[in-house]
Structures are given as structure tokens and as C-alpha cells.
Amino acid sequence: MEDCLFCKISKGEIPSTKVYEDDDFFAFKDINPVAPVHVLVVPKKHIANIASLTAEDADIAGKMLYAIQKVAHILDLDKDGYRVVFNTGEKAGQSVLHMHAHILGGKEMAWPGV
Ligand code: 5GP
Ligand code: ZN
């Protein structure tokens, strides 16, 4: 989608620190990390957020969890664990309308944290 920041990053049109890429997904370091490890995983297909998924997106949505697992492994987070966050919509604080998973790790995290 034109004028979408994460579409441009996933195409390499805007620079980022890439962590992982395959045919369907792109993962890169968050520019403003809130944890020692903070990486974003995005589908290359433009989907605004979980709320706008359609039945047609079910395959990519399922594959995204598996991509997140792979990225967490690359980041060496398997043993200690990690948090995965999908901010969805305005009140959840979603600022970029291209679906993305935050992978957060490298520190002890409290829960609930809302
Ligand atoms: P949201 O608030 O939509 O859940 O998350 C968007 C995330 O994208 C934020 O954590 C923000 O720091 C990150 N971000 C925004 N612009 C850029 C950018 O140009 N490059 C990178 N690497 N991250 C960005
Ligand atoms: Zn997009």
C-alpha cells in the first residue's frame, strides 16, 4: 500500500535493522525500544490490524505466529521467554496501521501490565 510506513520498510524502501525475512514476513528492530530486545514482525501483505483480518487472511495470520517463533529463536529468547503484543486500534495505542507483532524480551516483565 502506498504511503504505509511498514509496507515501505518491508520492501527495503525505508532503511531498518533487519532481523529476519522470508517470502511473507519481515522483522526489524523497533526504532524506539521499550525493552532490551524489541523487534517488530510484519506481514509483507498490507493488513491494517487484527480487527480488519478477513477469512482470506487466515493462512497468513497463522503463519505469522510461526514467523514470530522463528524470530524469537534468532533473538535467543527461547529459554528466558518473551512477550508478543499486537496493539489493535486507537485505544490500544496502535500508531502504525499495518499489522505488526511486537516481540519484547531481555528483562523481567510484570503481568498484568495494562
Ligand atoms: P504501535 O504503537 O503501532 O503498536 O507500534 C508501532 C511501533 O513502530 C512503535 O513501537 C514505534 O517505535 C515503531 N516505529 C515507528 N516508526 C518506525 C520506523 O520508522 N522504524 C522502526 N524501526 N520502527 C518504527
Ligand atoms: Zn502497509
PDB file of C-alpha atoms and ligand atoms in Angstrom:
ATOM      1  CA  MET A   1       0.000   0.000   0.000  1.00  0.00           C
ATOM      2  CA  GLU A   2       1.326   3.431  -0.917  1.00  0.00           C
ATOM      3  CA  ASP A   3       2.253   5.715   1.933  1.00  0.00           C
ATOM      4  CA  CYS A   4       2.350   2.935   4.500  1.00  0.00           C
ATOM      5  CA  LEU A   5       5.489   3.064   6.635  1.00  0.00           C
ATOM      6  CA  PHE A   6       5.697  -0.684   7.277  1.00  0.00           C
ATOM      7  CA  CYS A   7       4.986  -1.585   3.629  1.00  0.00           C
ATOM      8  CA  LYS A   8       7.940   0.644   2.705  1.00  0.00           C
ATOM      9  CA  ILE A   9      10.197  -0.839   5.416  1.00  0.00           C
ATOM     10  CA  SER A  10       9.323  -4.410   4.399  1.00  0.00           C
ATOM     11  CA  LYS A  11      10.211  -3.584   0.759  1.00  0.00           C
ATOM     12  CA  GLY A  12      13.522  -2.015   1.838  1.00  0.00           C
ATOM     13  CA  GLU A  13      12.404   1.410   0.609  1.00  0.00           C
ATOM     14  CA  ILE A  14      12.972   2.839   4.085  1.00  0.00           C
ATOM     15  CA  PRO A  15      16.025   1.561   5.992  1.00  0.00           C
ATOM     16  CA  SER A  16      15.664  -0.578   9.102  1.00  0.00           C
ATOM     17  CA  THR A  17      17.737  -3.029  11.091  1.00  0.00           C
ATOM     18  CA  LYS A  18      16.522  -6.317   9.622  1.00  0.00           C
ATOM     19  CA  VAL A  19      16.394  -9.370  11.861  1.00  0.00           C
ATOM     20  CA  TYR A  20      14.563 -11.854   9.616  1.00  0.00           C
ATOM     21  CA  GLU A  21      12.856 -12.059   6.227  1.00  0.00           C
ATOM     22  CA  ASP A  22      11.027 -14.727   4.274  1.00  0.00           C
ATOM     23  CA  ASP A  23       8.511 -14.673   1.407  1.00  0.00           C
ATOM     24  CA  ASP A  24       5.675 -13.460   3.621  1.00  0.00           C
ATOM     25  CA  PHE A  25       7.224 -11.653   6.610  1.00  0.00           C
ATOM     26  CA  PHE A  26       9.803  -9.046   7.558  1.00  0.00           C
ATOM     27  CA  ALA A  27      11.187  -8.457  11.074  1.00  0.00           C
ATOM     28  CA  PHE A  28      13.205  -5.430  12.201  1.00  0.00           C
ATOM     29  CA  LYS A  29      14.296  -3.637  15.356  1.00  0.00           C
ATOM     30  CA  ASP A  30      11.883  -1.077  16.784  1.00  0.00           C
ATOM     31  CA  ILE A  31      13.300   2.440  16.433  1.00  0.00           C
ATOM     32  CA  ASN A  32      12.175   3.319  19.967  1.00  0.00           C
ATOM     33  CA  PRO A  33      12.715   0.168  22.045  1.00  0.00           C
ATOM     34  CA  VAL A  34      10.808  -0.265  25.302  1.00  0.00           C
ATOM     35  CA  ALA A  35      12.719  -3.401  26.330  1.00  0.00           C
ATOM     36  CA  PRO A  36      16.323  -4.599  25.832  1.00  0.00           C
ATOM     37  CA  VAL A  37      15.017  -6.711  22.926  1.00  0.00           C
ATOM     38  CA  HIS A  38      12.218  -5.094  20.895  1.00  0.00           C
ATOM     39  CA  VAL A  39      11.575  -6.357  17.380  1.00  0.00           C
ATOM     40  CA  LEU A  40       8.577  -5.877  15.085  1.00  0.00           C
ATOM     41  CA  VAL A  41       7.269  -8.637  12.807  1.00  0.00           C
ATOM     42  CA  VAL A  42       5.096  -7.549   9.873  1.00  0.00           C
ATOM     43  CA  PRO A  43       3.406  -9.419   7.038  1.00  0.00           C
ATOM     44  CA  LYS A  44       4.545  -8.196   3.609  1.00  0.00           C
ATOM     45  CA  LYS A  45       0.870  -8.049   2.637  1.00  0.00           C
ATOM     46  CA  HIS A  46      -0.748  -4.856   3.843  1.00  0.00           C
ATOM     47  CA  ILE A  47      -3.314  -5.709   6.518  1.00  0.00           C
ATOM     48  CA  ALA A  48      -4.277  -2.862   8.861  1.00  0.00           C
ATOM     49  CA  ASN A  49      -4.659  -4.875  12.056  1.00  0.00           C
ATOM     50  CA  ILE A  50      -6.256  -7.959  13.615  1.00  0.00           C
ATOM     51  CA  ALA A  51      -9.654  -6.234  13.545  1.00  0.00           C
ATOM     52  CA  SER A  52      -9.535  -5.992   9.757  1.00  0.00           C
ATOM     53  CA  LEU A  53      -8.492  -9.590   9.032  1.00  0.00           C
ATOM     54  CA  THR A  54     -10.725 -11.475   6.599  1.00  0.00           C
ATOM     55  CA  ALA A  55     -11.120 -15.220   6.023  1.00  0.00           C
ATOM     56  CA  GLU A  56      -8.710 -14.797   3.115  1.00  0.00           C
ATOM     57  CA  ASP A  57      -6.018 -13.714   5.604  1.00  0.00           C
ATOM     58  CA  ALA A  58      -6.358 -16.769   7.870  1.00  0.00           C
ATOM     59  CA  ASP A  59      -3.389 -18.518   6.281  1.00  0.00           C
ATOM     60  CA  ILE A  60      -1.051 -15.535   6.676  1.00  0.00           C
ATOM     61  CA  ALA A  61      -2.321 -14.882  10.213  1.00  0.00           C
ATOM     62  CA  GLY A  62      -1.495 -18.452  11.227  1.00  0.00           C
ATOM     63  CA  LYS A  63       1.897 -18.334   9.545  1.00  0.00           C
ATOM     64  CA  MET A  64       2.650 -15.113  11.398  1.00  0.00           C
ATOM     65  CA  LEU A  65       2.716 -16.925  14.749  1.00  0.00           C
ATOM     66  CA  TYR A  66       5.221 -19.368  13.329  1.00  0.00           C
ATOM     67  CA  ALA A  67       7.339 -16.485  11.963  1.00  0.00           C
ATOM     68  CA  ILE A  68       7.249 -14.905  15.435  1.00  0.00           C
ATOM     69  CA  GLN A  69       8.541 -18.169  16.892  1.00  0.00           C
ATOM     70  CA  LYS A  70      11.413 -18.193  14.392  1.00  0.00           C
ATOM     71  CA  VAL A  71      12.334 -14.568  15.104  1.00  0.00           C
ATOM     72  CA  ALA A  72      12.257 -15.161  18.875  1.00  0.00           C
ATOM     73  CA  HIS A  73      14.607 -18.102  18.325  1.00  0.00           C
ATOM     74  CA  ILE A  74      17.000 -15.929  16.281  1.00  0.00           C
ATOM     75  CA  LEU A  75      16.907 -13.388  19.124  1.00  0.00           C
ATOM     76  CA  ASP A  76      17.841 -16.155  21.588  1.00  0.00           C
ATOM     77  CA  LEU A  77      14.678 -15.650  23.635  1.00  0.00           C
ATOM     78  CA  ASP A  78      13.508 -19.291  23.766  1.00  0.00           C
ATOM     79  CA  LYS A  79      14.913 -20.086  27.192  1.00  0.00           C
ATOM     80  CA  ASP A  80      14.002 -16.924  29.103  1.00  0.00           C
ATOM     81  CA  GLY A  81      10.717 -16.215  27.319  1.00  0.00           C
ATOM     82  CA  TYR A  82       9.237 -13.183  25.651  1.00  0.00           C
ATOM     83  CA  ARG A  83       6.047 -11.191  25.264  1.00  0.00           C
ATOM     84  CA  VAL A  84       4.162 -10.753  21.974  1.00  0.00           C
ATOM     85  CA  VAL A  85       1.916  -7.691  21.638  1.00  0.00           C
ATOM     86  CA  PHE A  86      -0.477  -6.756  18.827  1.00  0.00           C
ATOM     87  CA  ASN A  87      -1.774  -3.259  19.556  1.00  0.00           C
ATOM     88  CA  THR A  88      -5.080  -3.136  17.701  1.00  0.00           C
ATOM     89  CA  GLY A  89      -6.912   0.131  17.171  1.00  0.00           C
ATOM     90  CA  GLU A  90      -6.897   3.532  18.739  1.00  0.00           C
ATOM     91  CA  LYS A  91      -7.464   2.831  22.419  1.00  0.00           C
ATOM     92  CA  ALA A  92      -4.788   0.138  22.390  1.00  0.00           C
ATOM     93  CA  GLY A  93      -2.340   2.739  21.094  1.00  0.00           C
ATOM     94  CA  GLN A  94      -1.811   1.366  17.585  1.00  0.00           C
ATOM     95  CA  SER A  95       0.124   4.128  15.850  1.00  0.00           C
ATOM     96  CA  VAL A  96       1.027   2.373  12.564  1.00  0.00           C
ATOM     97  CA  LEU A  97      -1.944   0.917  10.676  1.00  0.00           C
ATOM     98  CA  HIS A  98      -0.087  -2.094   9.251  1.00  0.00           C
ATOM     99  CA  MET A  99      -0.484  -5.190  11.408  1.00  0.00           C
ATOM    100  CA  HIS A 100       2.624  -5.864  13.476  1.00  0.00           C
ATOM    101  CA  ALA A 101       3.673  -8.008  16.393  1.00  0.00           C
ATOM    102  CA  HIS A 102       5.979  -6.518  18.993  1.00  0.00           C
ATOM    103  CA  ILE A 103       8.393  -9.154  20.355  1.00  0.00           C
ATOM    104  CA  LEU A 104       9.646  -7.936  23.727  1.00  0.00           C
ATOM    105  CA  GLY A 105      12.273  -9.598  25.854  1.00  0.00           C
ATOM    106  CA  GLY A 106      15.553  -9.409  27.688  1.00  0.00           C
ATOM    107  CA  LYS A 107      14.066  -8.327  31.008  1.00  0.00           C
ATOM    108  CA  GLU A 108      11.716  -9.478  33.747  1.00  0.00           C
ATOM    109  CA  MET A 109       8.200  -8.353  32.834  1.00  0.00           C
ATOM    110  CA  ALA A 110       5.230  -7.764  35.073  1.00  0.00           C
ATOM    111  CA  TRP A 111       1.723  -9.017  34.320  1.00  0.00           C
ATOM    112  CA  PRO A 112      -0.905  -7.663  34.200  1.00  0.00           C
ATOM    113  CA  GLY A 113       0.709  -4.673  32.584  1.00  0.00           C
ATOM    114  CA  VAL A 114      -2.219  -2.658  31.275  1.00  0.00           C
TER     115      VAL A 114
HETATM  116  P1  5GP B   1       2.261   0.593  17.584  1.00  0.00           P
HETATM  117  O1  5GP B   1       2.280   1.788  18.504  1.00  0.00           O
HETATM  118  O2  5GP B   1       1.526   0.892  16.303  1.00  0.00           O
HETATM  119  O3  5GP B   1       1.819  -0.689  18.222  1.00  0.00           O
HETATM  120  O4  5GP B   1       3.775   0.304  17.225  1.00  0.00           O
HETATM  121  C1  5GP B   1       4.461   0.979  16.230  1.00  0.00           C
HETATM  122  C2  5GP B   1       5.920   0.844  16.558  1.00  0.00           C
HETATM  123  O5  5GP B   1       6.654   1.212  15.420  1.00  0.00           O
HETATM  124  C3  5GP B   1       6.396   1.731  17.713  1.00  0.00           C
HETATM  125  O6  5GP B   1       6.933   0.926  18.754  1.00  0.00           O
HETATM  126  C4  5GP B   1       7.455   2.625  17.066  1.00  0.00           C
HETATM  127  O7  5GP B   1       8.565   2.860  17.901  1.00  0.00           O
HETATM  128  C5  5GP B   1       7.831   1.842  15.820  1.00  0.00           C
HETATM  129  N1  5GP B   1       8.260   2.674  14.709  1.00  0.00           N
HETATM  130  C6  5GP B   1       7.624   3.788  14.246  1.00  0.00           C
HETATM  131  N2  5GP B   1       8.280   4.290  13.183  1.00  0.00           N
HETATM  132  C7  5GP B   1       9.347   3.462  12.959  1.00  0.00           C
HETATM  133  C8  5GP B   1      10.391   3.456  11.989  1.00  0.00           C
HETATM  134  O8  5GP B   1      10.482   4.314  11.100  1.00  0.00           O
HETATM  135  N3  5GP B   1      11.308   2.459  12.064  1.00  0.00           N
HETATM  136  C9  5GP B   1      11.254   1.495  13.043  1.00  0.00           C
HETATM  137  N4  5GP B   1      12.219   0.567  13.029  1.00  0.00           N
HETATM  138  N5  5GP B   1      10.280   1.468  13.967  1.00  0.00           N
HETATM  139  C10 5GP B   1       9.331   2.437  13.931  1.00  0.00           C
HETATM  140 ZN    ZN B   2       1.297  -1.460   4.906  1.00  0.00          ZN
END
